[in-house]
Short mmCIF file of C-alpha atoms in Angstrom, two decimals:
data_model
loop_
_atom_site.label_atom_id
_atom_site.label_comp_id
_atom_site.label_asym_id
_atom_site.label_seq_id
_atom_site.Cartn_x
_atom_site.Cartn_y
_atom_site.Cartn_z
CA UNK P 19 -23.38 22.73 -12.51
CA UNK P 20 -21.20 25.21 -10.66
CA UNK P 21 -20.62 28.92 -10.55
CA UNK P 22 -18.06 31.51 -11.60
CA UNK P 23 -16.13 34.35 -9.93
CA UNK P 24 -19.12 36.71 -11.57
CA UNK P 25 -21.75 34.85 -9.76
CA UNK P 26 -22.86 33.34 -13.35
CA UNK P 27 -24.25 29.73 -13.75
CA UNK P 28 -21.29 27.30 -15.14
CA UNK P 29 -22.00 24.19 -16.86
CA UNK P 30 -19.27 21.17 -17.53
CA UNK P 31 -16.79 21.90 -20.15
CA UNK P 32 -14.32 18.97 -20.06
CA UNK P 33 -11.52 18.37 -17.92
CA UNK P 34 -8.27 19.76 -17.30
CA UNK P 35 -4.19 17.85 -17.83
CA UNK P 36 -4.41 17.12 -14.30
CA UNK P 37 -7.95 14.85 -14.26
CA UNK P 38 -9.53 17.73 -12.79
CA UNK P 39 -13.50 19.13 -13.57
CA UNK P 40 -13.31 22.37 -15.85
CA UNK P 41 -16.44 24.50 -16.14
CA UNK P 42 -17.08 27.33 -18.56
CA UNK P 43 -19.33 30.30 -17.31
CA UNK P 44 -22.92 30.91 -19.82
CA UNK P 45 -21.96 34.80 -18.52
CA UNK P 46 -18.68 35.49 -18.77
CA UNK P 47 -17.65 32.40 -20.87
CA UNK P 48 -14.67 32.07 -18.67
CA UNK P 49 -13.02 28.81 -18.44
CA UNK P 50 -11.87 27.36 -15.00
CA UNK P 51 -10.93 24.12 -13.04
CA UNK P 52 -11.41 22.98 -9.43
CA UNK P 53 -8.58 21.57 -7.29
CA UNK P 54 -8.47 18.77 -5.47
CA UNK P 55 -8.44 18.86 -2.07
CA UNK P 56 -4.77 18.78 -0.51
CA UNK P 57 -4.67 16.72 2.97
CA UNK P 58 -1.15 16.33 4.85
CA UNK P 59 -0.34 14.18 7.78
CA UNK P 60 -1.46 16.56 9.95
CA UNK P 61 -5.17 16.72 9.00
CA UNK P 62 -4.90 12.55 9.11
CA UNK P 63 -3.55 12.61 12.92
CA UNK P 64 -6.57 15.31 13.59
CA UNK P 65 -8.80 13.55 11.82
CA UNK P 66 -7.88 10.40 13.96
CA UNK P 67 -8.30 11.74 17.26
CA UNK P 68 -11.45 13.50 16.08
CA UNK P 69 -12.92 9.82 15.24
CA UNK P 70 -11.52 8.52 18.64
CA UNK P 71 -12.72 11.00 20.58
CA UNK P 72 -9.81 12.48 21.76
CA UNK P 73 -10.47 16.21 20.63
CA UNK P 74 -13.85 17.50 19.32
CA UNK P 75 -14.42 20.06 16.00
CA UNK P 76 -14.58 22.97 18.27
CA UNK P 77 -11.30 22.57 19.84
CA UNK P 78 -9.48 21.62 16.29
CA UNK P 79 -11.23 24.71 14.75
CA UNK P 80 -9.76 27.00 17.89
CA UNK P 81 -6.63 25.96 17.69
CA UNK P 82 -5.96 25.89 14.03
CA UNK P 83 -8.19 28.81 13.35
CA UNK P 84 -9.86 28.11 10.26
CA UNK P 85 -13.49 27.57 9.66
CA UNK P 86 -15.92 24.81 10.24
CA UNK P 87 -16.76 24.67 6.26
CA UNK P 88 -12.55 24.60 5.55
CA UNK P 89 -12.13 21.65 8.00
CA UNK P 90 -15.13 19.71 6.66
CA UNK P 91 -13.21 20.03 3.25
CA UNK P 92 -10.10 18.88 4.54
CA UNK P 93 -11.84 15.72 6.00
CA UNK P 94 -14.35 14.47 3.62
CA UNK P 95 -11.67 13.04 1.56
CA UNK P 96 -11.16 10.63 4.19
CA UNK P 97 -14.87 10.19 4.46
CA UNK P 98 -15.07 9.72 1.27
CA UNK P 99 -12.54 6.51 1.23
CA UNK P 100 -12.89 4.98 4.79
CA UNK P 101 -9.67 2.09 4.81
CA UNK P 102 -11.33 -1.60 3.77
CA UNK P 103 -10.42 -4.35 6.62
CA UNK P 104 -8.35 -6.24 4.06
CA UNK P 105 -5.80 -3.21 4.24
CA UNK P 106 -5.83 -3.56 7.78
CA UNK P 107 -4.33 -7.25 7.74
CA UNK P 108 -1.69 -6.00 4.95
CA UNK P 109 -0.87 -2.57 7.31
CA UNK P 110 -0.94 -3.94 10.57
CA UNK P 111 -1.83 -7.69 11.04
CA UNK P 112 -3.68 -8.53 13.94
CA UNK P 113 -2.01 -11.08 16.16
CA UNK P 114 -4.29 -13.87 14.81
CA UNK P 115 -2.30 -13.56 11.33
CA UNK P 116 1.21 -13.50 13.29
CA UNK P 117 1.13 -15.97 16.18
CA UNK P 118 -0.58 -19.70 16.64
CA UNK P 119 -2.29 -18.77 20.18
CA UNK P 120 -5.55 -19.99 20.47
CA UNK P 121 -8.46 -17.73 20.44
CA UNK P 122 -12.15 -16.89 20.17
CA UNK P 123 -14.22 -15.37 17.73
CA UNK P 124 -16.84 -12.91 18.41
CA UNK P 125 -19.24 -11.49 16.13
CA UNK P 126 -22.15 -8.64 16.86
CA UNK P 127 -24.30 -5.95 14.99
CA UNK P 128 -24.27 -2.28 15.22
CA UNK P 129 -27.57 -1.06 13.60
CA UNK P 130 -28.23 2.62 12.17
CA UNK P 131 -31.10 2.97 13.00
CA UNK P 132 -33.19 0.80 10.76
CA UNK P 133 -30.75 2.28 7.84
CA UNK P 134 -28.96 -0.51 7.74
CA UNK P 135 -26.46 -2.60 10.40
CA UNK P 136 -22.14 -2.79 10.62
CA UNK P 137 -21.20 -6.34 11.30
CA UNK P 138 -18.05 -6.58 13.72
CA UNK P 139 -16.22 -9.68 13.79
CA UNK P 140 -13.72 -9.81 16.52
CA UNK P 141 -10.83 -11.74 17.91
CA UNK P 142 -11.84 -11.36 21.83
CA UNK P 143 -9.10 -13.02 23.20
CA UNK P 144 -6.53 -10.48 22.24
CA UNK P 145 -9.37 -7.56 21.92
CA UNK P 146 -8.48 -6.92 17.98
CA UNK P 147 -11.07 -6.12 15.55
CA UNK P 148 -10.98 -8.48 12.81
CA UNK P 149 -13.43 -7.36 9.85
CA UNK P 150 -16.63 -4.85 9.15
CA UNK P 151 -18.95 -4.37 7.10
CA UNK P 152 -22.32 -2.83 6.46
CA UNK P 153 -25.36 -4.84 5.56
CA UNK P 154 -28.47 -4.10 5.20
CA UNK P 155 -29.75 -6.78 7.75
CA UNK P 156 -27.75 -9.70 9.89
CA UNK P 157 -28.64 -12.10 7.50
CA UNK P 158 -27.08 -15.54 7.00
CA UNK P 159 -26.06 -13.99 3.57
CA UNK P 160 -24.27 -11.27 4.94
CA UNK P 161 -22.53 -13.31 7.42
CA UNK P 162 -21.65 -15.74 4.47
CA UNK P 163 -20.07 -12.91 2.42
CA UNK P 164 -18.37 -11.76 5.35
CA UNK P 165 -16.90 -14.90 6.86
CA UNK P 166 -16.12 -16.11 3.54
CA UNK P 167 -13.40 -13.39 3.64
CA UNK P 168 -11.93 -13.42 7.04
CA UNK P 169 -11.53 -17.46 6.68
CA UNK P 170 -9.27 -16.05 3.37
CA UNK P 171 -7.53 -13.61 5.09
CA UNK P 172 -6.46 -15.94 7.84
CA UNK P 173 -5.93 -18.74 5.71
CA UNK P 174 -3.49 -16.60 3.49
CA UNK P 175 -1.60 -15.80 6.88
CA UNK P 176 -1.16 -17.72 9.68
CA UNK P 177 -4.25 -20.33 9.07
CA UNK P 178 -4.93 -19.48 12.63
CA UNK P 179 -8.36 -20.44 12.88
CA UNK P 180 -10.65 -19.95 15.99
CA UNK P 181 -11.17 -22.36 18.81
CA UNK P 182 -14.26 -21.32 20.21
CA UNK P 183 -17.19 -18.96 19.31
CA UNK P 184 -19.18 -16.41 21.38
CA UNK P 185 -22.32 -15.03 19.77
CA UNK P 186 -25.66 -13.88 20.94
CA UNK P 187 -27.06 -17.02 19.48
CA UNK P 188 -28.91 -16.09 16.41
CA UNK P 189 -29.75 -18.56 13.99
CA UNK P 190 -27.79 -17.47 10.89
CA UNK P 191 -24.75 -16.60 13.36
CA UNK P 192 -25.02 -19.95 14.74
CA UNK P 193 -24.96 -21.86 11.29
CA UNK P 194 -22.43 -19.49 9.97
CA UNK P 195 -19.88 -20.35 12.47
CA UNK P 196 -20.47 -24.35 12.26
CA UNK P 197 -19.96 -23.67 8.39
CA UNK P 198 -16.93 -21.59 8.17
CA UNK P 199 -14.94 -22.96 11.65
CA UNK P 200 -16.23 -26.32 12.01
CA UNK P 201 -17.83 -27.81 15.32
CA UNK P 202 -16.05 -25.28 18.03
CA UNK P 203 -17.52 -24.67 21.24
CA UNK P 204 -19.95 -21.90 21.13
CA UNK P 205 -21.51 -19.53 24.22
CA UNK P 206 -24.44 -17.82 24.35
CA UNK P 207 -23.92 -14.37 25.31
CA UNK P 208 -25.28 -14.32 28.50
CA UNK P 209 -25.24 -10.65 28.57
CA UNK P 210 -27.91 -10.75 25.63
CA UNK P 211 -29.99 -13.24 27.78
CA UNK P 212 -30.24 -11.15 30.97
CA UNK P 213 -31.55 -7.69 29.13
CA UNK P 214 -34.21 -9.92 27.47
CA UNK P 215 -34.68 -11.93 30.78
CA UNK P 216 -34.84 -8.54 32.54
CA UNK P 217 -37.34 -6.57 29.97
CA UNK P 218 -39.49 -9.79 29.70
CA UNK P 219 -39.78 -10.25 33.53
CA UNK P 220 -39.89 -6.94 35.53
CA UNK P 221 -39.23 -6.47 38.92
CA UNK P 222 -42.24 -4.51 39.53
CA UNK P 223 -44.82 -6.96 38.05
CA UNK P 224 -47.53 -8.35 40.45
CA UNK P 225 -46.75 -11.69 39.72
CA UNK P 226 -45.13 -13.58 42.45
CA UNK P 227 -44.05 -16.49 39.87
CA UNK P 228 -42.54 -13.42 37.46
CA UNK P 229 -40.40 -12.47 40.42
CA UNK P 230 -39.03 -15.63 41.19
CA UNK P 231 -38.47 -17.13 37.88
CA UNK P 232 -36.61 -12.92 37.33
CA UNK P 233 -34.39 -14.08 40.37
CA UNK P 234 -33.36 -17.73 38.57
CA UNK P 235 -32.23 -15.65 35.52
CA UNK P 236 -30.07 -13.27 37.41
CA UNK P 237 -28.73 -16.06 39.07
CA UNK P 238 -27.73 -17.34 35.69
CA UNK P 239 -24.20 -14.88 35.65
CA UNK P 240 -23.34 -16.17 38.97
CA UNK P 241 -22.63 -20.00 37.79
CA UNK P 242 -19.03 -21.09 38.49
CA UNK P 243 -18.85 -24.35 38.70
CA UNK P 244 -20.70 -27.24 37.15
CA UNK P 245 -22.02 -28.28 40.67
CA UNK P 246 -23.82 -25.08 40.34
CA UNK P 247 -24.87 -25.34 36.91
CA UNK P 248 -26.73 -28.40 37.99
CA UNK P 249 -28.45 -26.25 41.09
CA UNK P 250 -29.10 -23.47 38.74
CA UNK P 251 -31.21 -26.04 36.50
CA UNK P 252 -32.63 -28.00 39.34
CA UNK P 253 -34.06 -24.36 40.89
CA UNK P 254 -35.48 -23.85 37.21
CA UNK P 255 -37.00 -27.47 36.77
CA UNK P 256 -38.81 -27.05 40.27
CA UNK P 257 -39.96 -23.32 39.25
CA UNK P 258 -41.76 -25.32 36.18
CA UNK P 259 -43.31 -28.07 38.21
CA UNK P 260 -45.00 -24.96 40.51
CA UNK P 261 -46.37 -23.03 38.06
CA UNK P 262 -46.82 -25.00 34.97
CA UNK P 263 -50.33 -24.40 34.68
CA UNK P 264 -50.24 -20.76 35.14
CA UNK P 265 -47.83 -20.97 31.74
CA UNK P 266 -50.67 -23.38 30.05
CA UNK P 267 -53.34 -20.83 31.14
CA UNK P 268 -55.16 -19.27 28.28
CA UNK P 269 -57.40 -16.29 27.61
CA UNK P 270 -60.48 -16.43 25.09
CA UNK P 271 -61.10 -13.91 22.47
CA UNK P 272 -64.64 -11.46 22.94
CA UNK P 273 -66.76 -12.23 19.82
CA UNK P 274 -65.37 -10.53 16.82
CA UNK P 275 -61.95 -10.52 18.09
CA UNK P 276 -59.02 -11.02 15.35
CA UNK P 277 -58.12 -14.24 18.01
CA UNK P 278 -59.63 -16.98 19.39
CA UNK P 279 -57.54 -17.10 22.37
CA UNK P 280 -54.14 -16.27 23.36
CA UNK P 281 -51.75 -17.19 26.27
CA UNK P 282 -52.44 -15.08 29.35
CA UNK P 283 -48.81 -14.94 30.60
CA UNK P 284 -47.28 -14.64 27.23
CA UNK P 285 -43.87 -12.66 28.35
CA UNK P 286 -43.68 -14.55 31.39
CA UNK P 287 -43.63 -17.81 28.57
CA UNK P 288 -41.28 -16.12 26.43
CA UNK P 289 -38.81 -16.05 29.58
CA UNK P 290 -38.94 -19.37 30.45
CA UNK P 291 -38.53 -20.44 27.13
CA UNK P 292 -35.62 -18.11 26.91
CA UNK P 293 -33.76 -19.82 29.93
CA UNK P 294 -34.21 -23.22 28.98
CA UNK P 295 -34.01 -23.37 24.86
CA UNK P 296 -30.38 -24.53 23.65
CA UNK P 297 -29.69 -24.47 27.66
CA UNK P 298 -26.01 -26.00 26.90
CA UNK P 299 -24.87 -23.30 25.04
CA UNK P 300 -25.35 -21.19 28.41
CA UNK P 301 -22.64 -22.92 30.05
CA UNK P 302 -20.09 -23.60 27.56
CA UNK P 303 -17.65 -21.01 29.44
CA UNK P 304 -17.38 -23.55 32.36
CA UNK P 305 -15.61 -26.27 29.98
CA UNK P 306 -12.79 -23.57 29.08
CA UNK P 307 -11.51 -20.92 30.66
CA UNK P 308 -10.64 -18.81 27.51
CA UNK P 309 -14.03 -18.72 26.56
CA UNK P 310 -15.84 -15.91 28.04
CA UNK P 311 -19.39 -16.35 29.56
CA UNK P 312 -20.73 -12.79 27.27
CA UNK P 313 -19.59 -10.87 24.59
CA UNK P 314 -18.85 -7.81 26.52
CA UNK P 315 -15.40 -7.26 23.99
CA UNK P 316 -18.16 -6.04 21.47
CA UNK P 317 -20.35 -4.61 23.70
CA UNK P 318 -18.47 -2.12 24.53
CA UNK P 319 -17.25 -1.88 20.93
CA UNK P 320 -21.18 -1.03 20.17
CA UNK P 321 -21.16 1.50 23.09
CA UNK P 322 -18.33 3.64 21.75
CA UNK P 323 -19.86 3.85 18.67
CA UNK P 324 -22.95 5.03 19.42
CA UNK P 325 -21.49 7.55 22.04
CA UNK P 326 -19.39 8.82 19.08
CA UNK P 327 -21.94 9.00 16.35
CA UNK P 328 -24.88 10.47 19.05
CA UNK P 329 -22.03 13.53 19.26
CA UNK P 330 -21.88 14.05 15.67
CA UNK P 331 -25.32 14.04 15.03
CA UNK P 332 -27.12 14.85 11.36
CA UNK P 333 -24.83 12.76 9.77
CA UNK P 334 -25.97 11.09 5.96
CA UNK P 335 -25.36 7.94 6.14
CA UNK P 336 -22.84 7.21 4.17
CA UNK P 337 -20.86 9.39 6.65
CA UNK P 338 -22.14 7.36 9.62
CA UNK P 339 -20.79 4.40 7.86
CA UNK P 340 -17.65 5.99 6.59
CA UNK P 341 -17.26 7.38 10.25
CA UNK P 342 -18.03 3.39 12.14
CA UNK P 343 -15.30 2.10 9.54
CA UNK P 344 -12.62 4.56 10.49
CA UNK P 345 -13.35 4.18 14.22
CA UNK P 346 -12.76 0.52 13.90
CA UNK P 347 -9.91 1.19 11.67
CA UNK P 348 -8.43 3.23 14.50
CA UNK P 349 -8.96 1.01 17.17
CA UNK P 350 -9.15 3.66 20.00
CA UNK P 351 -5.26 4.27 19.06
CA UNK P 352 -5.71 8.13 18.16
CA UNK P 353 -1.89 9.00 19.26
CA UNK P 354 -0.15 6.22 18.32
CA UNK P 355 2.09 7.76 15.89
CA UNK P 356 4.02 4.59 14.07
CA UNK P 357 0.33 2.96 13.91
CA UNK P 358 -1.36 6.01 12.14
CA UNK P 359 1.98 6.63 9.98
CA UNK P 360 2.17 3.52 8.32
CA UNK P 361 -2.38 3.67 7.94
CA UNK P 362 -1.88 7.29 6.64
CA UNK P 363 0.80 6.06 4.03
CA UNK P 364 -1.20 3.56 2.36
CA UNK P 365 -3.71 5.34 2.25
CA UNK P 366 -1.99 8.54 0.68
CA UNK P 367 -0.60 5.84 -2.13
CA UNK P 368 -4.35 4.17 -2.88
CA UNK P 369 -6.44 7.71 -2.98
CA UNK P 370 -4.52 10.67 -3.34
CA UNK P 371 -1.72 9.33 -6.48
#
C-alpha cells in the first residue's frame, strides 16, 4: 500500500504500459504510477569505489549534493542484483580460463555473524577470485554445490584444473577437493594452526610444559627445509616422551557432578593433538615451491571484508551479502575504467532492459 500527493492511503490498482506499479488513492481516487529508478554510469563508478573503499557516503553526498535517502535510491538497484560469479568468467575471465599455468586453489569462509557464511574460492597463484557464494554453514553440501560449478566453468574454458590445494583442513573441504580435483597436494594452512596453537597454549600460563610445547608450534612457520622438518618433529616427539603423563593425567568428578572425570590439561591436549594429527599435510609447501605454506591470499580477502562491512554498519542482510558479492566482483579495482565498463554493461543489459 502506498500514498498519494493528498497524503491519502493508496491501494494496488494494476499496472501501467511500461510494467510499472499503479495505485489509486481511497481519498482522492486519483490514479498514479511509480518510476523506476534511473542509474547511469556514473552512479555504477561511485557505487564501485564506495564498495572498494575508495570514497565513503559522506564525501559522494558532498560532492554531488544530494541527499543520503536520494543516493540510497540510486544504489539499491545494484543491491538489489549483486553480479553472479558465472558473469564474471563470461565479462572478464580470470587467467585460469585463458592460460595453461599451473596453479593452486584456495578456498575459505567469511561468516555473518552466525547469519549465515560467503564461501570464497580462489586461484592464489595469480590472486583472482574464482567463485562465491552464501551458505548457510561450510558444509560438504555447500562445497559440493559450489565446486560442482567452478569444475564447469573451467572445464567449459580452458580445462585448467588446479595442481595443488591450500585449505584450513576441514573435513568436508578436504573430501571436497579429493572429489572434484583428484589426489593434488594439499597444505594445511598453517596460519589457521598457529591462532589455535596460540589461543590453546598462552604465553602467560603457569605451565612450564604449555610454554615449551607454545615455542615448538611457533617454530612450526620457520621450517625451510626438510632437514628441519625432521628437527621440528624430533623436538615434538621428545616434548611427548617428557610430559606424557601430565597429558594422561586426569581429574575426578565431586559426587553429583554431570562427569566422572575429565582430563586435567585438556587445552594443553587439544594442542598437541593439533600439531601432530594429519602432520604431513603441514609440510606439503616444502615439496613445491608454488604451493604456499598458509592461505594468507584469503586472509586478507576476509580482512577487507570485514573492515568494509564494520564501516557500513546496520546493514539487513541481504545487503551484507549483496555488498560481500560486489566487493568480490570488484576485486579492489574501483578505478579501473575498461574493467568496470564492460561489468556495468552487462549488467545494464540483464537488469535494467
Amino acid at each position: 500500500m502506498g500514498h498519494c500527493l493528498c497524503s491519502g492511503r493508496a491501494i494496488k490498482f494494476g499496472r501501467t504500459s511500461a510494467g510499472n506499479a499503479r495505485f489509486r488513492c481511497l481519498v482522492c481516487h486519483k490514479t498514479f504510477g511509480t518510476k523506476k529508478a534511473v542509474v547511469s554510469f556514473t552512479d555504477f563508478l561511485e557505487f564501485a569505489q564506495l564498495i572498494t573503499g575508495m570514497v565513503n557516503r559522506k564525501k559522494i553526498i558532498s560532492e554531488r549534493k544530494v541527499s543520503r535517502p536520494t543516493l540510497a535510491k540510486k544504489f539499491q538497484p545494484f543491491f538489489d542484483h549483486p553480479l553472479p560469479p558465472e558473469a564474471i568468467w563470461e565479462i572478464t575471465p580470470p587467467q585460469v580460463a585463458q592460460i595453461n599455468d599451473p596453479w593452486v586453489y584456495g578456498v575459505d569462509g567469511k561468516w555473518l555473524k552466525r547469519q549465515g557464511v560467503i564461501l570464497i574460492h580462489r586461484d592464489v597463484t595469480h590472486q583472482e577470485n574464482l567463485f562465491w557464494s552464501f551458505h548457510k554453514s561450510e558444509s560438504a553440501a555447500a562445497l559440493e554445490v559450489d565446486l560442482t560449478k567452478l569444475s564447469q566453468l573451467i572445464s567449459h574454458s580452458s580445462g585448467n584444473f588446479p595442481v595443488a590445494a591450500v585449505s584450513d583442513w576441514k573435513q568436508a573441504i578436504v573430501t571436497a577437493v579429493a572429489t572434484f580435483f583428484g589426489p593434488i597436494p594439499h597444505q594445511r594452512c598453517l596460519s589457521h594452526v598457529l591462532r589455535l596453537a596460540k589461543k590453546l597454549l598462552p604465553k602467560n600460563s603457569p605451565i612450564p610444559a604449555t610454554l615449551h610445547l607454545r615455542e615448538i608450534a611457533l617454530d612450526l612457520n620457520r621450517v625451510r627445509t626438510s632437514e628441519e622438518q625432521t628437527n621440528w618433529q624430533g623436538r615434538l616427539a621428545k616434548w611427548k616422551d617428557l610430559h606424557n603423563d601430565l597429558l594422561k593425567e586426569k581429574t575426578l568428578g565431586q559426587p553429583g557432578h554431570q562427569k566422572k572425570w575429565w582430563y586435567t590439561h585438556g587445552n594443553l591436549r587439544r594442542g598437541y593433538k593439533l600439531l601432530t594429527h594429519d602432520q604431513d599435510s603441514l609440510f606439503v609447501y616444502l615439496t613445491d615451491e608454488l604451493i604456499p605454506k598458509s592461505n594468507n591470499s584469503l586472509e586478507g580477502i576476509n580482512s577487507q571484508l570485514n573492515q568494509k562491512l564494520g564501516s557500513h554498519r546496520g546493514m539487513p542482510l541481504s545487503s551484507q551479502i549483496s555488498f560481500a558479492f560486489w566487493h568480490l566482483t570488484f576485486g579492489g579495482e574501483g578505478n579501473n575504467l575498461p574493467k568496470l565498463r564492460k561489468l556495468w554493461g552487462y549488467w545494464r543489459k540483464k537488469f535494467l532492459q
